[in-house]
Structures are given as structure tokens and as C-alpha cells.
Amino acid sequence: MNPVKVGICGLGTVGGGTFNVLQRNAEEIARRAGRGIEVAQIAMRTPKPQFQTTGIAITNDVFEVATNPEIDIVIELVGGYTVARELVLKAIENGKHVVTANKALIAVHGNEIFAKAREKGVIVAFEAAVAGGIPVIKAIREGLSANRINWVAGIINGTGNFILTEMREKGRTFEDVLAEAQALGYAEADPTFDVEGIDAAHKLTILASIAFGIPLQFDKAYTEGITKLTTADVNYAEALGYRIKHLGVARSTANGIELRVHPTLIPADRLIANVNGVMNAVMVNGDASGSTLFYGAGAGMEPTASSVIADLVDVVRAMTSDPENRVPHLAFQPDSLSAHPILPIEACESSYYLRIQAKDHPGVLAQVASILSERGINIESIMQKEVEEHDGLVPMILLTHRVVEQRINDAIAALEALQGVVGPVVRIRVEHLN
Ligand SMILES: NC(=O)C1=CN([C@@H]2O[C@H](COP(=O)(O)OP(=O)(O)OC[C@H]3O[C@@H](n4cnc5c(N)ncnc54)[C@H](O)[C@@H]3O)[C@@H](O)[C@H]2O)C=CC1
Ligand SMILES: N[C@@H](CC=O)C(=O)O
Ligand code: NA
């Protein structure tokens, strides 16, 4: 059988990795797909002499790939929301299947893109968009399809986890580690997407959609990054038996779905608390399966290429199938998506770590305790440190039981108004992931 012809748009980190692995493992991949996969065209902005592209049509116009009648599958690896959206829609319009690693595109424009793809009977595959080399889309969409999924929680940004790990283990500075993550090709074109949690929120939006059968709703995700974390809190968390990880949490509750990304204390003995460096991990809790954990490289050239090519193989296998009989893009049949709302962060529930800077006066602890108890917030533990020499203040660290966020907000406002409390109260959410 003739090989399937594909076009790669964007020969950067992921495009380059995809090109290399497709060449290196061509035979293995063809044995799996049932046909060879031939790169017939590459769109790139600047020449890339490190790649052996003799015999391949080269263009600097991605739309040439989208309209090239020879090409069956367009691989979108340019990134961003603008050109990428036009490119993908153009490819679909021209009856081509699409493989993309672009979580921003899927999280923000996925509903539109999948609707167009259905109209045209083509597949848009996006395994590489979430957790790089971990086949977690496939695991949730196909492997766990028996379950009512209760929650998904994941370390889903490689750059952020790399930064937190290097800072904690080697005492390196934030800026220094971020620069290395950029040099290694882990970071987004705009690295604030990584460190402010936007990239993780894109990925969590996609995970929530395929886990709960809801439309993609990135605009409703609560997003908090790692830039405000302090070494003091990392160390106090450690002393209490926790690790701070940047976690995406999507939980289905009776009132709605929690969709939130933020630094999180996790008990240090949990497997996921020990996922370090560029590695990612996604826990999925299903009512039948119980908790499952998927682990692997969250970013990087070849791990991400692994997912792009797995999608290519899937598409090649499914190309001749009736579109009605394919795995739905968002796991659930498009006419069976649910309107269960996304909850605002104030309505989400978790445990909390609070750090209060108290004046060294008697009675502050009693006031703190009564503010919390008046609001029905149960304290799990309190750690009071020695007076700090530089400011004469006493750090007071509390862990609460689970409570709805609005009550913590009220409590923090009351705490900050106390005479004996100085400056803002630090709040970090805590998840036990049982
Ligand atoms: N780097 C990683 O580890 C991962 C990246 N991704 C996603 O993969 C996509 C690509 O990311 P990277 O490869 O890291 O980025 P990159 O910046 O290394 O590569 C993008 C390439 O596309 C080219 N490009 C951009 N616009 C173009 C245009 N209009 N015409 C032709 N070429 C164009 C750029 O010159 C560059 O070579 C992004 O959506 C990213 O979020 C997903 C998973 C992991
Ligand atoms: N910038 C992303 C790349 C993979 O999705 C990350 O660091 O996780
Ligand atoms: Na993946």
C-alpha cells in the first residue's frame, strides 16, 4: 500500500523531534500503522540544516500544506492561537486530518475546531497537547471509559515542575532554572504561560472535558502560578510532611465541576508528590477503577514526538473507518455533552495551609482560633515558630480540614484585620488525593 503523506508545520522542538523519530523508527511505525508514513512537505520559517530533508517539499507558508492535495494529514506544531487556528480550520476544510500538540489552541478553540472536523468527517488528534509523552488522553478517553470519573489531579507543566524541583533540591534561583528550561525546549514561546499556570490550565481544561463529558471551558478555569511561592513556605510545608507542587485539579461535585490550577501541598509520601524535574503525572480517580496514575516526561523533543506519532498511527488506522464509529474527540458523543457548570473558585472545596505573621503578643493564637471556629473551619494542626530576629514576628502555620473557599476568604479578611497580625496571610491549598 502507498504510504500516507503527511505535512509538518513548524520544525521547532516538537516538529524536529517528530521528524527525527518518524525517520528513525519508520519501519516499526509502518508495521503498526499498516502503511508507511511519509513526510511529503514541511513548512518552516528558516532553513534547518540539521535535518536531512532532501526530497521533501519545503515551504515557508503553512497554508500551502493545508491545501496541498497530496497531503492526508497536517501536523500543526507552530503553536499559538492565531495562525494555528486558521491553519487547522483550513486543513479541515480541505478534508485533511490534523494532529496537533497545541493545548492553547484546543483549550480555547477546540469546540469550534471539533464541530468543523465532524462536519467534514475528519479527525483532530491532540495527545501531545497534555502531559507531553504520557498517553493520558488515550488512557482517559478509551482505557477508563467504563467509569464515572470523580476527579483528575495532575502535575501538567514540565517547566514549572522543573523549576520547583531545582529550586528545592539545589537552591537555584527561579530565573536561572527558567532559562535552562527554555534552552532545553521545555518552555512555551511565552514562558509566563508556564510559570503563571496558563499552560497547565489549558491542559486541565482538556482533561476535564474528556473526563466529565463537558465542552471545553478554559475561560472558567481558576489559574494561579508558581511565581509567588516563597522558600519559607516550601520549607514549612516540608516540616509538616508535605511537598508543594503546581497541581491542576478537576473534580466533579453535586453542584458543579471544580477546575483549578494552583500551588498545592501534597503529603510527601504520595507518589505524585515525588514527581520531579520535567516529569509530569496525572492521577485519575474513577468510581470503578479507583485511583490510577500516569507518569512520564511532560515536555521535550522526543517524548512529545512520541505522542504526536502515536496520534498519526491512530489516524492512519482510522482513516478508512466510518467517522460515526471513531472515538469521539472529547470522549463523549458530541450530542451527549453535559451542561454541568464549572464552579467559581469561591465555591470549590479543599484543605488549606495558612501562614500568619503574628506580633509576639499573648492572645493572638486564641483570636486566630476563634476567627476560624466562628466560621466552622476546623484546624488540623498548628505550628508556631520562634520569634524571627529580623522582624520580631512569630510565624504561625495552620492546616485546616476541608472547607469551602469562601469561608477561608472571610476568615483571612478577619485575620488580616487583627491588631496582632502583620501583612497578608499566605494561603496555599492542600490536597490529600485519597
Ligand atoms: N516543547 C515541548 O516540550 C512541548 C510543546 N508543545 C506544543 O507544541 C507546539 C510547538 O512547540 P515547540 O516545538 O516547543 O515550539 P518551537 O518554538 O520550538 O517550534 C515552533 C516552530 O514553528 C515555527 N513557526 C511558527 N510559526 C510559523 C509559521 N507561521 N510558519 C512556519 N513556521 C512557523 C517556528 O519558527 C518554530 O521553529 C506548541 O503548541 C507547544 O505548546 C506540546 C508539548 C510539549
Ligand atoms: N511548556 C510545556 C510544554 C509541554 O506541554 C511544559 O513545560 O509542560
Ligand atoms: Na499526552
CSV table of C-alpha atoms and ligand atoms in Angstrom, one decimal:
chain,number,residue,atom,x,y,z
A,1,MET,CA,0.0,0.0,0.0
A,2,ASN,CA,1.2,3.5,-0.7
A,3,PRO,CA,2.5,5.5,2.3
A,4,VAL,CA,0.3,8.1,3.9
A,5,LYS,CA,1.6,11.5,3.2
A,6,VAL,CA,1.9,14.0,6.0
A,7,GLY,CA,2.9,17.6,6.2
A,8,ILE,CA,4.7,19.1,9.2
A,9,CYS,CA,4.0,22.7,10.0
A,10,GLY,CA,6.7,24.1,12.3
A,11,LEU,CA,10.1,22.4,12.6
A,12,GLY,CA,11.0,23.5,16.1
A,13,THR,CA,11.4,21.4,19.3
A,14,VAL,CA,8.4,19.2,18.7
A,15,GLY,CA,8.4,19.3,14.9
A,16,GLY,CA,12.1,18.4,14.8
A,17,GLY,CA,11.6,15.6,17.3
A,18,THR,CA,8.6,14.3,15.2
A,19,PHE,CA,10.7,14.4,12.1
A,20,ASN,CA,13.6,12.5,13.6
A,21,VAL,CA,11.6,9.8,15.3
A,22,LEU,CA,9.5,9.3,12.1
A,23,GLN,CA,12.7,8.7,10.2
A,24,ARG,CA,14.4,6.6,12.8
A,25,ASN,CA,11.5,4.3,13.6
A,26,ALA,CA,9.9,4.3,10.1
A,27,GLU,CA,9.8,0.6,9.8
A,28,GLU,CA,8.4,-0.1,13.3
A,29,ILE,CA,5.8,2.6,12.8
A,30,ALA,CA,4.7,1.3,9.4
A,31,ARG,CA,4.3,-2.2,10.9
A,32,ARG,CA,2.0,-0.8,13.5
A,33,ALA,CA,0.0,1.6,11.2
A,34,GLY,CA,-0.3,-0.9,8.4
A,35,ARG,CA,1.2,1.7,6.0
A,36,GLY,CA,4.3,3.8,5.8
A,37,ILE,CA,4.1,7.4,6.9
A,38,GLU,CA,6.0,9.8,4.6
A,39,VAL,CA,6.8,13.4,5.3
A,40,ALA,CA,5.9,14.9,2.0
A,41,GLN,CA,6.1,18.6,3.0
A,42,ILE,CA,7.5,20.8,5.7
A,43,ALA,CA,6.6,24.4,6.4
A,44,MET,CA,9.3,26.3,8.3
A,45,ARG,CA,10.3,29.9,8.6
A,46,THR,CA,14.0,29.5,8.4
A,47,PRO,CA,16.2,26.7,6.9
A,48,LYS,CA,17.1,24.0,9.4
A,49,PRO,CA,20.3,22.3,8.0
A,50,GLN,CA,20.5,19.9,10.9
A,51,PHE,CA,17.6,17.9,9.3
A,52,GLN,CA,18.1,15.8,6.3
A,53,THR,CA,15.1,17.0,4.1
A,54,THR,CA,16.3,16.0,0.6
A,55,GLY,CA,13.3,15.0,-1.5
A,56,ILE,CA,10.8,16.7,0.8
A,57,ALA,CA,8.9,19.8,-0.4
A,58,ILE,CA,9.8,22.8,1.7
A,59,THR,CA,7.7,25.9,2.1
A,60,ASN,CA,7.6,28.9,4.4
A,61,ASP,CA,3.8,29.1,4.0
A,62,VAL,CA,1.9,26.7,6.3
A,63,PHE,CA,-1.3,27.2,4.3
A,64,GLU,CA,0.4,25.5,1.3
A,65,VAL,CA,0.5,22.4,3.5
A,66,ALA,CA,-3.2,22.8,4.5
A,67,THR,CA,-4.2,23.0,0.8
A,68,ASN,CA,-1.7,20.5,-0.7
A,69,PRO,CA,-3.9,17.9,-2.4
A,70,GLU,CA,-1.1,15.3,-1.9
A,71,ILE,CA,-1.3,15.5,1.9
A,72,ASP,CA,-3.6,13.4,4.0
A,73,ILE,CA,-2.6,14.6,7.5
A,74,VAL,CA,-1.5,18.0,8.6
A,75,ILE,CA,0.7,18.1,11.7
A,76,GLU,CA,0.3,21.5,13.4
A,77,LEU,CA,3.4,22.4,15.5
A,78,VAL,CA,3.7,26.1,15.1
A,79,GLY,CA,2.0,26.9,18.4
A,80,GLY,CA,-0.2,29.9,19.4
A,81,TYR,CA,-3.9,30.6,18.8
A,82,THR,CA,-4.0,32.7,15.7
A,83,VAL,CA,-2.2,31.2,12.7
A,84,ALA,CA,-2.6,27.7,14.2
A,85,ARG,CA,-6.4,28.2,14.4
A,86,GLU,CA,-6.6,29.3,10.7
A,87,LEU,CA,-4.2,26.6,9.6
A,88,VAL,CA,-6.2,23.8,11.4
A,89,LEU,CA,-9.6,25.1,10.1
A,90,LYS,CA,-8.1,25.4,6.6
A,91,ALA,CA,-6.8,21.9,6.7
A,92,ILE,CA,-10.2,20.6,7.9
A,93,GLU,CA,-11.9,22.5,5.2
A,94,ASN,CA,-9.7,20.7,2.7
A,95,GLY,CA,-10.7,17.3,4.2
A,96,LYS,CA,-7.4,16.7,5.9
A,97,HIS,CA,-7.0,15.0,9.3
A,98,VAL,CA,-5.0,17.0,11.8
A,99,VAL,CA,-2.5,16.1,14.6
A,100,THR,CA,-1.6,18.9,17.0
A,101,ALA,CA,0.4,19.4,20.2
A,102,ASN,CA,-1.2,22.7,20.8
A,103,LYS,CA,-3.1,22.8,24.1
A,104,ALA,CA,-3.7,26.5,23.9
A,105,LEU,CA,-5.5,26.0,20.6
A,106,ILE,CA,-7.6,23.1,21.7
A,107,ALA,CA,-8.5,24.6,25.1
A,108,VAL,CA,-9.6,27.9,23.6
A,109,HIS,CA,-10.9,27.0,20.1
A,110,GLY,CA,-11.4,23.2,20.4
A,111,ASN,CA,-15.2,23.4,20.5
A,112,GLU,CA,-15.2,25.2,17.2
A,113,ILE,CA,-12.5,23.0,15.7
A,114,PHE,CA,-14.1,19.7,16.6
A,115,ALA,CA,-17.5,20.9,15.3
A,116,LYS,CA,-15.9,21.7,11.9
A,117,ALA,CA,-14.0,18.4,12.0
A,118,ARG,CA,-17.2,16.4,12.5
A,119,GLU,CA,-18.9,18.3,9.6
A,120,LYS,CA,-16.0,17.2,7.4
A,121,GLY,CA,-15.6,13.7,8.8
A,122,VAL,CA,-12.0,14.2,9.8
A,123,ILE,CA,-10.1,13.6,13.0
A,124,VAL,CA,-8.2,16.2,15.0
A,125,ALA,CA,-5.9,14.3,17.4
A,126,PHE,CA,-4.2,16.0,20.3
A,127,GLU,CA,-2.4,13.5,22.6
A,128,ALA,CA,0.8,15.6,22.7
A,129,ALA,CA,-1.2,18.6,24.0
A,130,VAL,CA,-1.5,17.2,27.5
A,131,ALA,CA,1.5,15.9,29.5
A,132,GLY,CA,3.9,15.6,26.6
A,133,GLY,CA,4.9,12.0,26.3
A,134,ILE,CA,2.3,10.5,28.6
A,135,PRO,CA,-0.5,8.8,26.7
A,136,VAL,CA,-3.1,10.2,29.1
A,137,ILE,CA,-5.7,11.3,26.6
A,138,LYS,CA,-5.9,7.8,25.3
A,139,ALA,CA,-6.0,6.4,28.8
A,140,ILE,CA,-8.9,8.5,29.9
A,141,ARG,CA,-10.8,8.6,26.6
A,142,GLU,CA,-10.5,4.8,25.9
A,143,GLY,CA,-9.0,3.0,28.9
A,144,LEU,CA,-11.3,4.4,31.5
A,145,SER,CA,-14.5,4.7,29.5
A,146,ALA,CA,-16.4,2.4,32.0
A,147,ASN,CA,-16.1,4.9,34.8
A,148,ARG,CA,-17.9,7.8,36.3
A,149,ILE,CA,-14.7,9.9,36.8
A,150,ASN,CA,-14.7,11.6,40.2
A,151,TRP,CA,-11.6,13.7,39.9
A,152,VAL,CA,-8.4,14.3,37.9
A,153,ALA,CA,-5.3,15.8,39.5
A,154,GLY,CA,-2.0,16.4,37.7
A,155,ILE,CA,1.4,17.9,37.6
A,156,ILE,CA,0.9,19.0,34.0
A,157,ASN,CA,3.6,21.6,33.3
A,158,GLY,CA,7.1,20.3,32.9
A,159,THR,CA,8.8,23.7,33.1
A,160,GLY,CA,7.1,24.6,36.3
A,161,ASN,CA,7.9,21.3,37.9
A,162,PHE,CA,11.5,21.5,36.7
A,163,ILE,CA,11.8,25.0,38.3
A,164,LEU,CA,10.2,23.9,41.7
A,165,THR,CA,12.4,20.8,41.8
A,166,GLU,CA,15.7,22.6,41.0
A,167,MET,CA,14.9,25.4,43.5
A,168,ARG,CA,14.0,23.0,46.3
A,169,GLU,CA,16.8,20.4,45.7
A,170,LYS,CA,19.7,22.6,44.6
A,171,GLY,CA,18.7,26.0,45.9
A,172,ARG,CA,18.9,27.5,42.4
A,173,THR,CA,17.1,30.8,41.6
A,174,PHE,CA,13.8,30.9,39.7
A,175,GLU,CA,15.3,32.9,36.8
A,176,ASP,CA,18.3,30.6,36.4
A,177,VAL,CA,16.2,27.4,36.2
A,178,LEU,CA,13.7,29.0,33.9
A,179,ALA,CA,16.5,30.0,31.5
A,180,GLU,CA,17.6,26.4,31.4
A,181,ALA,CA,14.1,25.1,30.8
A,182,GLN,CA,13.9,27.5,27.8
A,183,ALA,CA,17.3,26.2,26.5
A,184,LEU,CA,16.1,22.6,26.8
A,185,GLY,CA,13.0,23.4,24.7
A,186,TYR,CA,10.5,22.8,27.6
A,187,ALA,CA,9.1,26.3,28.0
A,188,GLU,CA,6.3,27.9,25.9
A,189,ALA,CA,7.2,30.6,23.4
A,190,ASP,CA,5.9,33.0,26.2
A,191,PRO,CA,7.2,31.4,29.4
A,192,THR,CA,4.7,33.3,31.5
A,193,PHE,CA,2.2,30.6,30.2
A,194,ASP,CA,4.3,28.1,32.2
A,195,VAL,CA,5.0,29.9,35.4
A,196,GLU,CA,1.6,31.7,35.7
A,197,GLY,CA,-0.3,28.4,35.3
A,198,ILE,CA,-1.9,29.3,31.9
A,199,ASP,CA,-0.4,26.3,30.2
A,200,ALA,CA,-1.5,23.9,33.0
A,201,ALA,CA,-5.0,25.4,32.8
A,202,HIS,CA,-5.1,24.8,29.1
A,203,LYS,CA,-4.2,21.1,29.7
A,204,LEU,CA,-6.6,20.8,32.7
A,205,THR,CA,-9.4,22.2,30.6
A,206,ILE,CA,-8.8,19.4,28.1
A,207,LEU,CA,-8.6,16.7,30.7
A,208,ALA,CA,-11.8,17.9,32.4
A,209,SER,CA,-13.6,17.9,29.2
A,210,ILE,CA,-12.7,14.3,28.3
A,211,ALA,CA,-13.1,13.1,31.9
A,212,PHE,CA,-16.6,14.6,32.6
A,213,GLY,CA,-18.0,15.0,29.1
A,214,ILE,CA,-18.3,18.8,29.2
A,215,PRO,CA,-17.5,21.3,26.5
A,216,LEU,CA,-14.0,23.0,26.7
A,217,GLN,CA,-14.3,26.0,29.0
A,218,PHE,CA,-10.9,27.5,29.5
A,219,ASP,CA,-12.3,30.9,30.4
A,220,LYS,CA,-13.8,29.4,33.6
A,221,ALA,CA,-10.6,27.8,34.9
A,222,TYR,CA,-9.1,29.3,38.0
A,223,THR,CA,-5.4,29.9,37.4
A,224,GLU,CA,-2.6,30.6,39.8
A,225,GLY,CA,1.1,30.2,39.0
A,226,ILE,CA,4.2,29.5,41.0
A,227,THR,CA,5.8,32.9,40.9
A,228,LYS,CA,4.6,34.0,44.4
A,229,LEU,CA,5.8,30.9,46.2
A,230,THR,CA,8.5,31.5,48.8
A,231,THR,CA,11.3,29.3,50.1
A,232,ALA,CA,9.8,29.8,53.6
A,233,ASP,CA,6.6,28.1,52.7
A,234,VAL,CA,8.4,25.4,50.8
A,235,ASN,CA,10.4,24.7,54.0
A,236,TYR,CA,7.4,24.9,56.4
A,237,ALA,CA,5.4,22.5,54.2
A,238,GLU,CA,8.3,20.1,54.3
A,239,ALA,CA,8.5,20.3,58.1
A,240,LEU,CA,4.8,19.5,58.2
A,241,GLY,CA,5.3,16.4,55.9
A,242,TYR,CA,4.2,17.9,52.6
A,243,ARG,CA,5.6,18.9,49.2
A,244,ILE,CA,4.4,21.9,47.3
A,245,LYS,CA,3.6,21.0,43.7
A,246,HIS,CA,1.9,23.0,41.0
A,247,LEU,CA,-1.3,21.0,40.5
A,248,GLY,CA,-4.3,21.1,38.2
A,249,VAL,CA,-7.4,19.7,39.9
A,250,ALA,CA,-10.7,18.9,38.2
A,251,ARG,CA,-13.3,17.5,40.5
A,252,SER,CA,-16.9,16.6,39.8
A,253,THR,CA,-19.2,17.5,42.7
A,254,ALA,CA,-23.0,17.6,43.0
A,255,ASN,CA,-23.1,21.4,42.5
A,256,GLY,CA,-20.7,21.6,39.6
A,257,ILE,CA,-17.2,21.0,38.4
A,258,GLU,CA,-14.1,22.4,40.1
A,259,LEU,CA,-11.4,23.4,37.6
A,260,ARG,CA,-8.4,24.9,39.2
A,261,VAL,CA,-4.7,25.2,38.9
A,262,HIS,CA,-2.5,26.4,41.8
A,263,PRO,CA,0.4,25.5,44.0
A,264,THR,CA,-0.7,22.7,46.3
A,265,LEU,CA,0.6,21.0,49.4
A,266,ILE,CA,0.5,17.2,48.9
A,267,PRO,CA,1.5,14.7,51.6
A,268,ALA,CA,5.2,13.9,50.9
A,269,ASP,CA,4.6,10.1,50.9
A,270,ARG,CA,2.2,10.3,47.9
A,271,LEU,CA,3.8,9.0,44.6
A,272,ILE,CA,2.7,12.2,42.9
A,273,ALA,CA,4.5,14.3,45.5
A,274,ASN,CA,7.7,12.7,44.3
A,275,VAL,CA,7.4,13.5,40.6
A,276,ASN,CA,10.3,15.7,40.0
A,277,GLY,CA,12.1,17.7,37.2
A,278,VAL,CA,10.4,17.8,33.8
A,279,MET,CA,8.4,14.7,34.7
A,280,ASN,CA,4.6,15.0,34.8
A,281,ALA,CA,2.0,12.8,36.4
A,282,VAL,CA,-1.8,12.6,36.2
A,283,MET,CA,-4.0,10.9,38.7
A,284,VAL,CA,-7.5,9.9,37.6
A,285,ASN,CA,-10.0,8.6,40.1
A,286,GLY,CA,-12.8,6.6,38.6
A,287,ASP,CA,-15.7,5.1,40.5
A,288,ALA,CA,-14.9,1.6,39.2
A,289,SER,CA,-11.1,1.8,38.6
A,290,GLY,CA,-10.3,3.7,41.8
A,291,SER,CA,-7.2,5.9,41.5
A,292,THR,CA,-4.9,5.5,38.6
A,293,LEU,CA,-1.6,7.3,38.0
A,294,PHE,CA,0.1,8.1,34.7
A,295,TYR,CA,3.7,9.2,34.8
A,296,GLY,CA,6.3,10.3,32.2
A,297,ALA,CA,8.1,13.2,30.6
A,298,GLY,CA,5.9,16.3,30.4
A,299,ALA,CA,7.9,18.2,27.8
A,300,GLY,CA,10.9,17.8,25.4
A,301,MET,CA,11.6,17.0,21.8
A,302,GLU,CA,11.2,13.2,21.6
A,303,PRO,CA,8.8,12.5,24.4
A,304,THR,CA,6.3,14.9,22.8
A,305,ALA,CA,7.1,13.5,19.4
A,306,SER,CA,6.2,10.1,20.8
A,307,SER,CA,2.6,11.3,21.4
A,308,VAL,CA,2.4,13.2,18.0
A,309,ILE,CA,3.4,10.0,16.2
A,310,ALA,CA,1.0,7.8,18.3
A,311,ASP,CA,-1.8,10.1,17.0
A,312,LEU,CA,-0.5,9.7,13.5
A,313,VAL,CA,-0.7,5.9,13.8
A,314,ASP,CA,-4.2,6.2,15.2
A,315,VAL,CA,-5.3,8.4,12.4
A,316,VAL,CA,-3.8,6.2,9.8
A,317,ARG,CA,-5.6,3.1,11.3
A,318,ALA,CA,-8.9,5.0,11.5
A,319,MET,CA,-8.7,6.8,8.1
A,320,THR,CA,-10.8,4.2,6.3
A,321,SER,CA,-13.3,3.8,9.1
A,322,ASP,CA,-16.8,5.3,9.2
A,323,PRO,CA,-16.5,8.7,11.0
A,324,GLU,CA,-19.5,7.8,13.1
A,325,ASN,CA,-17.6,4.8,14.5
A,326,ARG,CA,-14.5,6.6,15.6
A,327,VAL,CA,-13.6,7.6,19.2
A,328,PRO,CA,-15.3,11.0,19.8
A,329,HIS,CA,-12.8,13.9,20.0
A,330,LEU,CA,-13.9,14.7,23.6
A,331,ALA,CA,-14.5,11.1,24.6
A,332,PHE,CA,-18.3,11.5,24.9
A,333,GLN,CA,-20.6,11.6,21.9
A,334,PRO,CA,-21.0,15.3,20.9
A,335,ASP,CA,-24.8,15.3,21.4
A,336,SER,CA,-24.3,13.8,24.9
A,337,LEU,CA,-22.1,16.5,26.4
A,338,SER,CA,-23.3,17.7,29.8
A,339,ALA,CA,-24.1,21.3,30.9
A,340,HIS,CA,-22.9,20.7,34.5
A,341,PRO,CA,-21.5,24.1,35.4
A,342,ILE,CA,-17.9,25.0,36.3
A,343,LEU,CA,-17.8,26.3,39.8
A,344,PRO,CA,-16.2,29.6,40.7
A,345,ILE,CA,-13.1,29.2,42.9
A,346,GLU,CA,-15.1,30.5,46.0
A,347,ALA,CA,-17.4,27.5,45.7
A,348,CYS,CA,-14.5,25.0,45.5
A,349,GLU,CA,-13.5,23.0,48.5
A,350,SER,CA,-10.1,21.9,49.8
A,351,SER,CA,-8.0,22.0,52.9
A,352,TYR,CA,-5.7,25.0,53.5
A,353,TYR,CA,-2.3,25.9,54.7
A,354,LEU,CA,-2.3,29.4,56.2
A,355,ARG,CA,0.8,31.3,57.3
A,356,ILE,CA,0.2,34.2,59.6
A,357,GLN,CA,2.9,36.7,60.7
A,358,ALA,CA,1.9,37.5,64.3
A,359,LYS,CA,3.2,40.0,66.7
A,360,ASP,CA,4.8,38.5,69.7
A,361,HIS,CA,1.9,39.2,72.0
A,362,PRO,CA,-0.1,36.9,74.2
A,363,GLY,CA,-3.6,36.1,73.0
A,364,VAL,CA,-3.1,36.2,69.2
A,365,LEU,CA,-3.3,32.5,68.8
A,366,ALA,CA,-6.7,32.4,70.7
A,367,GLN,CA,-8.0,35.2,68.4
A,368,VAL,CA,-6.9,33.2,65.4
A,369,ALA,CA,-8.5,30.1,66.7
A,370,SER,CA,-11.8,31.8,67.4
A,371,ILE,CA,-12.0,33.5,63.9
A,372,LEU,CA,-11.6,30.1,62.3
A,373,SER,CA,-14.1,28.3,64.6
A,374,GLU,CA,-16.7,31.0,64.2
A,375,ARG,CA,-16.7,30.2,60.5
A,376,GLY,CA,-16.8,26.4,61.0
A,377,ILE,CA,-13.2,25.9,59.9
A,378,ASN,CA,-11.6,23.0,61.8
A,379,ILE,CA,-7.9,23.2,62.5
A,380,GLU,CA,-6.0,20.1,61.8
A,381,SER,CA,-2.6,21.3,63.1
A,382,ILE,CA,-0.8,24.4,64.2
A,383,MET,CA,2.9,25.1,64.1
A,384,GLN,CA,4.2,28.2,65.9
A,385,LYS,CA,7.8,29.1,65.2
A,386,GLU,CA,10.3,31.1,67.3
A,387,VAL,CA,10.3,34.9,67.1
A,388,GLU,CA,12.2,35.9,63.9
A,389,GLU,CA,15.1,38.1,64.7
A,390,HIS,CA,14.9,40.3,61.6
A,391,ASP,CA,11.3,41.5,62.2
A,392,GLY,CA,10.3,40.3,65.7
A,393,LEU,CA,7.3,38.5,64.3
A,394,VAL,CA,6.2,34.9,65.0
A,395,PRO,CA,5.3,32.8,62.0
A,396,MET,CA,2.2,30.8,62.8
A,397,ILE,CA,1.4,28.0,60.4
A,398,LEU,CA,-2.1,26.3,60.3
A,399,LEU,CA,-3.5,23.4,58.4
A,400,THR,CA,-7.3,23.2,58.2
A,401,HIS,CA,-9.7,20.5,57.4
A,402,ARG,CA,-11.7,20.6,54.1
A,403,VAL,CA,-13.8,23.7,53.8
A,404,VAL,CA,-15.4,25.8,51.0
A,405,GLU,CA,-13.1,28.5,49.8
A,406,GLN,CA,-15.5,31.4,50.5
A,407,ARG,CA,-15.2,30.7,54.3
A,408,ILE,CA,-11.4,30.8,54.1
A,409,ASN,CA,-11.6,34.1,52.3
A,410,ASP,CA,-13.8,35.5,55.0
A,411,ALA,CA,-11.5,34.1,57.7
A,412,ILE,CA,-8.4,35.6,56.0
A,413,ALA,CA,-10.1,39.0,55.8
A,414,ALA,CA,-10.8,38.8,59.6
A,415,LEU,CA,-7.3,37.6,60.4
A,416,GLU,CA,-5.7,40.4,58.4
A,417,ALA,CA,-7.8,42.9,60.3
A,418,LEU,CA,-6.4,41.7,63.7
A,419,GLN,CA,-4.1,44.1,65.5
A,420,GLY,CA,-1.7,41.3,66.3
A,421,VAL,CA,-1.4,40.1,62.6
A,422,VAL,CA,1.0,41.8,60.3
A,423,GLY,CA,0.8,41.8,56.5
A,424,PRO,CA,-1.1,39.4,54.3
A,425,VAL,CA,-1.9,35.9,55.3
A,426,VAL,CA,-0.4,33.3,53.0
A,427,ARG,CA,-2.9,30.7,51.7
A,428,ILE,CA,-1.9,27.5,49.9
A,429,ARG,CA,-4.5,24.8,49.1
A,430,VAL,CA,-3.9,21.3,50.3
A,431,GLU,CA,-5.0,18.1,48.6
A,432,HIS,CA,-4.7,14.6,50.1
A,433,LEU,CA,-5.7,12.9,46.9
A,434,ASN,CA,-7.2,9.9,48.6
B,1,LIG,N1,8.3,21.9,23.7
B,1,LIG,C1,7.6,21.0,24.3
B,1,LIG,O1,8.1,20.2,25.1
B,1,LIG,C2,6.1,20.8,24.0
B,1,LIG,C3,5.4,21.7,23.2
B,1,LIG,N2,4.1,21.5,22.9
B,1,LIG,C4,3.4,22.4,22.0
B,1,LIG,O2,3.9,22.1,20.7
B,1,LIG,C5,3.8,23.3,19.9
B,1,LIG,C6,5.2,23.6,19.3
B,1,LIG,O3,6.1,23.9,20.4
B,1,LIG,P1,7.7,23.9,20.2
B,1,LIG,O4,8.1,22.9,19.2
B,1,LIG,O5,8.2,23.8,21.6
B,1,LIG,O6,7.9,25.3,19.7
B,1,LIG,P2,9.1,25.9,18.9
B,1,LIG,O7,9.1,27.4,19.0
B,1,LIG,O8,10.4,25.1,19.2
B,1,LIG,O9,8.7,25.5,17.4
B,1,LIG,C7,7.7,26.1,16.7
B,1,LIG,C8,8.3,26.2,15.3
B,1,LIG,O10,7.3,26.7,14.4
B,1,LIG,C9,7.8,27.7,13.6
B,1,LIG,N3,6.7,28.6,13.1
B,1,LIG,C10,6.0,29.4,13.9
B,1,LIG,N4,5.1,30.0,13.1
B,1,LIG,C11,5.3,29.6,11.9
B,1,LIG,C12,4.7,29.8,10.6
B,1,LIG,N5,3.7,30.7,10.5
B,1,LIG,N6,5.1,29.2,9.5
B,1,LIG,C13,6.1,28.3,9.6
B,1,LIG,N7,6.8,28.0,10.8
B,1,LIG,C14,6.3,28.6,11.9
B,1,LIG,C15,8.8,28.4,14.4
B,1,LIG,O11,9.8,29.1,13.6
B,1,LIG,C16,9.5,27.2,15.2
B,1,LIG,O12,10.5,26.7,14.5
B,1,LIG,C17,3.2,24.4,20.8
B,1,LIG,O13,1.9,24.4,20.6
B,1,LIG,C18,3.6,23.9,22.2
B,1,LIG,O14,2.7,24.4,23.1
B,1,LIG,C19,3.4,20.5,23.5
B,1,LIG,C20,4.0,19.6,24.3
B,1,LIG,C21,5.4,19.7,24.7
B,2,LIG,N1,5.8,24.2,28.2
B,2,LIG,C1,5.1,23.0,28.4
B,2,LIG,C2,5.5,22.0,27.2
B,2,LIG,C3,4.6,20.9,27.2
B,2,LIG,O1,3.4,20.9,27.2
B,2,LIG,C4,5.6,22.4,29.7
B,2,LIG,O2,6.6,22.9,30.2
B,2,LIG,O3,5.0,21.5,30.2
B,3,NA,NA,-0.2,13.1,26.3
